[in-house]
Amino acid sequence: MAANRLLERLDAGPVVCAEGYLFECERRGFLQAGAYVPEVVLEHPDVVAGLHREFVHAGSDVVEAFTYYAHREKLATIGREDDLEPLNRQALAIAKEVADETGALLAGNVSNTNVFAGDDESRRAVRAMFEEQIGWAVDAGVDFVIGETFSWHEEAAIALDAIRATGLPAVITLAVHREGTTRDGYTPAESLRLLEEAGADVVGLNCIRGPSTMLPLLREVRAACSGRLAALPVPYRTTDEEPTFQSLTDPGRHERPFPTALDPFTCTRFELGDFARDALALGVTYLGVCCGAGPHHIRAVAEAIGRRPPASRYSPDMSKHAFLGTDTRIRAENQRFADRL
Ligand SMILES: [Zn+2]
């Protein structure tokens, strides 16, 4: 069997993976918050293709097919179950087109089903949901499959098993909520060690937590796991008191910031760059950003680990700023005015 492109790249150095397609398409006005189903794949495929291209331009090594929440349960929620297969196949075709034209890796994707309940009936239902989505990803020729945003250890284990049955590498990431454990009571370190032992090629954390409340968990995960690790936080300023983006509160405002009023909590690009450096220092080599990510965040992650993606052509150079700049062409009177800006 030919060597796998994801594993080859991870052997050579870190890999960047942009996530967060739901939030970015929602902000752009092509996806509805609430049900969060990626209907945009069928209705505005050009928007999805464009966003894939922007993320690769910004430094993502992976084009992740936008099949997050394109599963049977979510499609049924909005009465579009008949569109399940066309939506998945189209999402994969769009991603493949961009991966082929850019040389990026192509990833399939399954995620939390929201039907897992720890009983045999839901185990069977969840496995069937994974198998159908993974089957379409295999048909599309993906390099690997991402199983992400699981808050149940056992649901992640079922996804891993279904991915491994295809022979493709599996990247499995957990979503860690306020209590700091999976819903079935494992610490992230315990759960990920078990998933690693069960054959996951990369294990880690994605979504839910911002950089400052994900990093401490990564230290525990690093101590427990010996293999490749992943970290894809949300770009929001979560705190010890409010460690998840769902738990953030905005003083003086009545509405819950999650998911559509998180703007004032957004991390700067520099905070994401710092996170990427810190995570890489811990040995985390699969790095990215989840819900809320913009291309500027992805570029900051890529640059922090020593990359110069095409978007770096336009990385800031404040020396030529009209007032704050230091270039000899900047007028001295404007430089003096800088203090009054
Ligand atoms: Zn996310």
Short mmCIF file of C-alpha atoms and ligand atoms in Angstrom, two decimals:
data_model
loop_
_atom_site.label_atom_id
_atom_site.label_comp_id
_atom_site.label_asym_id
_atom_site.label_seq_id
_atom_site.Cartn_x
_atom_site.Cartn_y
_atom_site.Cartn_z
CA MET A 1 0.00 0.00 0.00
CA ALA A 2 1.25 3.47 -0.88
CA ALA A 3 2.40 5.62 2.00
CA ASN A 4 -0.27 7.94 3.27
CA ARG A 5 0.12 11.63 2.47
CA LEU A 6 -1.11 12.85 5.87
CA LEU A 7 1.26 10.60 7.79
CA GLU A 8 4.14 11.50 5.49
CA ARG A 9 3.55 15.21 6.09
CA LEU A 10 3.26 14.72 9.85
CA ASP A 11 6.53 12.81 9.83
CA ALA A 12 8.13 15.79 8.09
CA GLY A 13 6.69 18.48 10.38
CA PRO A 14 3.50 20.09 11.63
CA VAL A 15 0.27 20.13 9.59
CA VAL A 16 -2.22 23.01 9.67
CA CYS A 17 -5.95 22.30 9.32
CA ALA A 18 -8.54 25.07 9.07
CA GLU A 19 -11.95 24.25 10.51
CA GLY A 20 -14.89 26.45 11.43
CA TYR A 21 -16.82 26.39 8.17
CA LEU A 22 -20.23 26.55 9.88
CA PHE A 23 -19.47 29.79 11.69
CA GLU A 24 -17.76 31.47 8.75
CA CYS A 25 -20.55 30.60 6.28
CA GLU A 26 -23.10 31.79 8.86
CA ARG A 27 -21.31 35.13 9.27
CA ARG A 28 -21.26 35.55 5.51
CA GLY A 29 -25.02 35.03 5.30
CA PHE A 30 -25.13 31.61 3.65
CA LEU A 31 -25.99 29.34 6.56
CA GLN A 32 -28.55 29.52 9.34
CA ALA A 33 -27.51 29.58 13.00
CA GLY A 34 -29.58 27.19 15.08
CA ALA A 35 -29.90 23.95 13.17
CA TYR A 36 -26.47 24.67 11.63
CA VAL A 37 -26.85 22.41 8.62
CA PRO A 38 -24.43 23.09 5.73
CA GLU A 39 -27.14 23.59 3.10
CA VAL A 40 -24.72 26.09 1.57
CA VAL A 41 -22.97 23.12 -0.04
CA LEU A 42 -25.98 22.59 -2.31
CA GLU A 43 -27.26 26.14 -2.55
CA HIS A 44 -24.03 28.15 -2.89
CA PRO A 45 -21.21 25.75 -3.71
CA ASP A 46 -19.10 28.66 -4.93
CA VAL A 47 -19.05 30.09 -1.40
CA VAL A 48 -17.76 26.82 0.04
CA ALA A 49 -15.14 26.44 -2.68
CA GLY A 50 -14.05 30.05 -2.15
CA LEU A 51 -13.68 29.56 1.59
CA HIS A 52 -11.63 26.38 1.07
CA ARG A 53 -9.35 28.38 -1.24
CA GLU A 54 -9.02 31.23 1.27
CA PHE A 55 -8.05 28.85 4.04
CA VAL A 56 -5.44 27.09 1.86
CA HIS A 57 -4.14 30.51 0.74
CA ALA A 58 -3.84 31.40 4.43
CA GLY A 59 -1.84 28.28 5.23
CA SER A 60 -4.16 25.32 5.73
CA ASP A 61 -2.54 22.09 4.54
CA VAL A 62 -5.91 20.36 4.63
CA VAL A 63 -9.15 20.89 2.75
CA GLU A 64 -11.75 19.41 5.04
CA ALA A 65 -14.92 18.49 3.18
CA PHE A 66 -17.78 20.52 4.61
CA THR A 67 -19.81 17.56 5.84
CA TYR A 68 -19.89 18.69 9.46
CA TYR A 69 -23.51 18.28 10.59
CA ALA A 70 -24.38 16.94 7.14
CA HIS A 71 -25.55 13.76 8.83
CA ARG A 72 -28.87 11.93 8.88
CA GLU A 73 -30.04 13.38 12.19
CA LYS A 74 -29.37 17.00 11.21
CA LEU A 75 -30.85 16.67 7.73
CA ALA A 76 -33.96 15.11 9.27
CA THR A 77 -34.20 18.04 11.71
CA ILE A 78 -34.73 20.44 8.82
CA GLY A 79 -36.79 18.00 6.73
CA ARG A 80 -34.11 17.45 4.09
CA GLU A 81 -33.12 13.84 4.73
CA ASP A 82 -33.50 13.14 1.00
CA ASP A 83 -30.60 15.52 0.38
CA LEU A 84 -28.23 13.62 2.65
CA GLU A 85 -26.27 11.79 -0.01
CA PRO A 86 -26.23 14.59 -2.63
CA LEU A 87 -25.04 17.05 0.02
CA ASN A 88 -22.23 14.79 1.22
CA ARG A 89 -21.09 13.90 -2.27
CA GLN A 90 -21.16 17.53 -3.36
CA ALA A 91 -19.22 18.68 -0.28
CA LEU A 92 -16.57 16.08 -1.01
CA ALA A 93 -16.43 17.00 -4.70
CA ILE A 94 -15.97 20.72 -3.88
CA ALA A 95 -13.21 19.94 -1.39
CA LYS A 96 -11.52 17.56 -3.81
CA GLU A 97 -11.50 20.18 -6.55
CA VAL A 98 -9.70 22.65 -4.28
CA ALA A 99 -7.35 20.02 -2.86
CA ASP A 100 -6.41 18.90 -6.37
CA GLU A 101 -5.76 22.43 -7.61
CA THR A 102 -3.70 23.43 -4.56
CA GLY A 103 -1.96 20.19 -3.61
CA ALA A 104 -3.56 20.27 -0.16
CA LEU A 105 -4.63 17.12 1.66
CA LEU A 106 -8.26 16.07 1.29
CA ALA A 107 -10.08 15.10 4.48
CA GLY A 108 -13.44 13.49 5.01
CA ASN A 109 -15.30 14.36 8.17
CA VAL A 110 -17.74 12.90 10.65
CA SER A 111 -18.78 14.50 13.90
CA ASN A 112 -20.96 14.37 16.97
CA THR A 113 -24.30 12.88 15.94
CA ASN A 114 -26.31 14.21 18.89
CA VAL A 115 -28.15 10.88 19.05
CA PHE A 116 -25.61 8.90 21.06
CA ALA A 117 -27.03 7.97 24.45
CA GLY A 118 -24.95 5.04 25.66
CA ASP A 119 -27.45 2.29 24.78
CA ASP A 120 -27.34 -0.37 22.08
CA GLU A 121 -29.95 1.22 19.88
CA SER A 122 -28.09 4.52 19.70
CA ARG A 123 -24.77 2.70 19.23
CA ARG A 124 -26.19 1.04 16.13
CA ALA A 125 -27.72 4.28 14.85
CA VAL A 126 -24.49 6.21 15.33
CA ARG A 127 -22.39 3.56 13.62
CA ALA A 128 -24.74 3.50 10.62
CA MET A 129 -24.55 7.31 10.37
CA PHE A 130 -20.76 7.20 10.42
CA GLU A 131 -20.52 4.34 7.96
CA GLU A 132 -22.63 6.03 5.32
CA GLN A 133 -20.72 9.32 5.53
CA ILE A 134 -17.32 7.61 5.62
CA GLY A 135 -18.31 5.49 2.64
CA TRP A 136 -18.97 8.60 0.56
CA ALA A 137 -15.63 10.03 1.69
CA VAL A 138 -13.83 6.87 0.60
CA ASP A 139 -15.57 7.10 -2.80
CA ALA A 140 -14.22 10.64 -3.15
CA GLY A 141 -10.64 9.49 -2.54
CA VAL A 142 -9.91 11.31 0.71
CA ASP A 143 -6.43 11.09 2.23
CA PHE A 144 -7.81 10.60 5.73
CA VAL A 145 -10.95 11.03 7.80
CA ILE A 146 -11.47 13.45 10.69
CA GLY A 147 -13.82 12.41 13.51
CA GLU A 148 -14.38 15.56 15.51
CA THR A 149 -16.17 17.40 18.28
CA PHE A 150 -17.14 14.32 20.26
CA SER A 151 -18.23 14.87 23.84
CA TRP A 152 -18.84 11.12 24.42
CA HIS A 153 -15.72 8.96 24.52
CA GLU A 154 -17.65 5.98 23.26
CA GLU A 155 -19.06 7.86 20.28
CA ALA A 156 -15.51 8.84 19.33
CA ALA A 157 -14.45 5.22 19.68
CA ILE A 158 -17.24 4.10 17.32
CA ALA A 159 -16.19 6.75 14.78
CA LEU A 160 -12.58 5.58 15.05
CA ASP A 161 -13.60 1.98 14.51
CA ALA A 162 -15.65 2.90 11.43
CA ILE A 163 -12.77 4.93 9.97
CA ARG A 164 -10.22 2.21 10.67
CA ALA A 165 -12.38 -0.30 8.84
CA THR A 166 -11.60 1.64 5.64
CA GLY A 167 -7.83 1.47 6.14
CA LEU A 168 -7.55 5.28 6.05
CA PRO A 169 -5.80 7.26 8.79
CA ALA A 170 -8.06 8.67 11.49
CA VAL A 171 -7.76 12.02 13.26
CA ILE A 172 -10.00 11.96 16.35
CA THR A 173 -10.64 15.08 18.41
CA LEU A 174 -12.77 15.56 21.51
CA ALA A 175 -14.89 18.54 22.49
CA VAL A 176 -14.34 19.23 26.18
CA HIS A 177 -17.16 21.07 27.90
CA ARG A 178 -17.25 22.99 31.16
CA GLU A 179 -16.91 19.99 33.47
CA GLY A 180 -13.65 19.01 31.82
CA THR A 181 -14.57 15.37 31.18
CA THR A 182 -16.35 13.45 28.45
CA ARG A 183 -20.06 12.93 29.01
CA ASP A 184 -19.30 9.32 29.91
CA GLY A 185 -16.85 10.39 32.60
CA TYR A 186 -13.35 10.11 31.12
CA THR A 187 -10.76 12.80 31.45
CA PRO A 188 -9.59 13.96 28.02
CA ALA A 189 -6.20 12.37 28.72
CA GLU A 190 -7.77 9.00 29.58
CA SER A 191 -10.10 9.05 26.61
CA LEU A 192 -7.44 10.05 24.11
CA ARG A 193 -4.98 7.47 25.41
CA LEU A 194 -7.60 4.79 24.85
CA LEU A 195 -8.34 6.11 21.36
CA GLU A 196 -4.63 6.14 20.61
CA GLU A 197 -4.32 2.56 21.81
CA ALA A 198 -7.31 1.67 19.63
CA GLY A 199 -5.38 2.84 16.58
CA ALA A 200 -6.13 6.53 16.03
CA ASP A 201 -3.29 8.08 14.02
CA VAL A 202 -3.78 11.51 15.60
CA VAL A 203 -5.76 12.32 18.76
CA GLY A 204 -6.53 15.65 20.35
CA LEU A 205 -9.00 18.40 21.11
CA ASN A 206 -11.08 20.65 18.91
CA CYS A 207 -13.74 23.33 19.29
CA ILE A 208 -15.50 24.53 22.47
CA ARG A 209 -12.43 25.90 24.31
CA GLY A 210 -10.35 28.92 23.45
CA PRO A 211 -6.55 28.84 23.46
CA SER A 212 -6.15 29.71 27.15
CA THR A 213 -8.45 26.95 28.42
CA MET A 214 -7.37 24.31 25.91
CA LEU A 215 -3.63 24.57 26.52
CA PRO A 216 -3.72 23.25 30.13
CA LEU A 217 -5.66 20.19 28.96
CA LEU A 218 -3.10 19.59 26.22
CA ARG A 219 -0.38 19.31 28.83
CA GLU A 220 -2.30 16.50 30.52
CA VAL A 221 -2.98 14.86 27.17
CA ARG A 222 0.69 15.06 26.25
CA ALA A 223 1.65 13.32 29.48
CA ALA A 224 -0.82 10.50 28.80
CA CYS A 225 -0.35 9.93 25.06
CA SER A 226 2.78 8.96 23.18
CA GLY A 227 1.65 9.54 19.58
CA ARG A 228 0.67 12.44 17.34
CA LEU A 229 -1.53 15.13 18.88
CA ALA A 230 -4.03 17.64 17.49
CA ALA A 231 -5.26 20.98 18.84
CA LEU A 232 -7.87 23.18 17.15
CA PRO A 233 -9.33 25.67 19.66
CA VAL A 234 -12.06 28.20 19.00
CA PRO A 235 -10.63 31.71 18.61
CA TYR A 236 -12.37 33.15 21.66
CA ARG A 237 -11.11 34.46 24.99
CA THR A 238 -12.41 31.78 27.31
CA THR A 239 -11.43 31.95 30.98
CA ASP A 240 -11.05 29.65 33.99
CA GLU A 241 -14.50 30.78 35.15
CA GLU A 242 -16.02 30.49 31.66
CA PRO A 243 -13.83 27.89 29.99
CA THR A 244 -16.03 27.19 26.95
CA PHE A 245 -17.43 29.49 24.29
CA GLN A 246 -20.95 28.37 25.19
CA SER A 247 -20.44 29.52 28.79
CA LEU A 248 -19.15 33.02 28.04
CA THR A 249 -21.27 35.89 29.35
CA ASP A 250 -21.20 39.49 28.19
CA PRO A 251 -21.69 41.99 31.04
CA GLY A 252 -24.56 44.38 30.38
CA ARG A 253 -26.05 42.28 27.59
CA HIS A 254 -29.02 39.98 27.99
CA GLU A 255 -28.49 37.63 25.10
CA ARG A 256 -26.15 34.70 25.40
CA PRO A 257 -23.05 35.44 23.37
CA PHE A 258 -22.95 31.90 21.95
CA PRO A 259 -23.21 31.46 19.07
CA THR A 260 -24.03 34.70 17.29
CA ALA A 261 -22.78 37.46 19.60
CA LEU A 262 -19.28 36.21 20.36
CA ASP A 263 -17.60 39.03 18.42
CA PRO A 264 -16.30 40.95 21.47
CA PHE A 265 -14.52 37.81 22.71
CA THR A 266 -12.65 37.11 19.47
CA CYS A 267 -8.95 36.39 19.87
CA THR A 268 -6.45 38.39 17.92
CA ARG A 269 -4.30 36.67 15.34
CA PHE A 270 -1.36 37.08 17.73
CA GLU A 271 -3.10 35.06 20.42
CA LEU A 272 -3.63 32.21 17.95
CA GLY A 273 0.00 32.45 16.90
CA ASP A 274 1.11 32.23 20.54
CA PHE A 275 -1.14 29.23 21.05
CA ALA A 276 0.29 27.45 18.02
CA ARG A 277 3.84 28.02 19.25
CA ASP A 278 2.99 26.80 22.76
CA ALA A 279 1.14 23.74 21.47
CA LEU A 280 3.95 22.86 19.08
CA ALA A 281 6.42 23.16 21.97
CA LEU A 282 4.35 20.51 23.76
CA GLY A 283 4.69 18.29 20.71
CA VAL A 284 1.29 18.98 19.15
CA THR A 285 1.88 18.75 15.41
CA TYR A 286 -1.64 18.87 13.94
CA LEU A 287 -2.71 22.46 14.51
CA GLY A 288 -5.70 24.52 13.51
CA VAL A 289 -8.59 26.70 14.57
CA CYS A 290 -12.28 25.77 14.84
CA CYS A 291 -15.59 27.69 14.98
CA GLY A 292 -14.98 31.42 14.56
CA ALA A 293 -11.73 31.01 12.64
CA GLY A 294 -10.99 33.52 9.93
CA PRO A 295 -8.21 33.25 7.37
CA HIS A 296 -6.13 35.71 9.41
CA HIS A 297 -6.15 33.28 12.33
CA ILE A 298 -5.05 30.43 10.09
CA ARG A 299 -2.24 32.52 8.62
CA ALA A 300 -1.06 33.39 12.15
CA VAL A 301 -0.94 29.70 13.07
CA ALA A 302 0.97 28.88 9.88
CA GLU A 303 3.47 31.69 10.38
CA ALA A 304 3.95 30.84 14.06
CA ILE A 305 5.24 27.43 13.07
CA GLY A 306 7.58 28.85 10.47
CA ARG A 307 5.50 28.77 7.30
CA ARG A 308 5.13 31.39 4.62
CA PRO A 309 1.77 30.65 2.98
CA PRO A 310 0.72 32.68 -0.09
CA ALA A 311 -1.25 35.04 2.19
CA SER A 312 2.01 35.99 3.93
CA ARG A 313 2.64 38.18 0.87
CA TYR A 314 0.14 40.50 2.57
CA SER A 315 1.14 40.07 6.20
CA PRO A 316 1.32 43.38 8.05
CA ASP A 317 4.16 45.83 7.50
CA MET A 318 3.36 48.79 9.70
CA SER A 319 6.59 50.58 8.78
CA LYS A 320 4.70 52.17 5.88
CA HIS A 321 1.66 53.25 7.86
CA ALA A 322 0.85 56.93 7.28
CA PHE A 323 1.07 57.86 10.97
CA LEU A 324 2.54 54.90 12.84
CA GLY A 325 5.15 54.05 10.24
CA THR A 326 8.93 54.39 10.47
CA ASP A 327 9.72 54.43 6.75
CA THR A 328 11.74 57.45 5.60
CA ARG A 329 8.88 58.48 3.32
CA ILE A 330 6.46 58.91 6.23
CA ARG A 331 6.04 62.61 7.03
CA ALA A 332 7.52 63.61 10.38
CA GLU A 333 4.50 65.78 11.21
CA ASN A 334 2.26 62.74 10.76
CA GLN A 335 4.55 60.62 12.92
CA ARG A 336 4.30 63.28 15.65
CA PHE A 337 0.52 63.25 15.25
CA ALA A 338 0.53 59.50 15.99
CA ASP A 339 0.24 60.18 19.72
CA ARG A 340 -3.05 61.97 19.06
CA LEU A 341 -4.66 59.24 16.95
ZN ZN B 1 -15.96 24.19 16.22
#
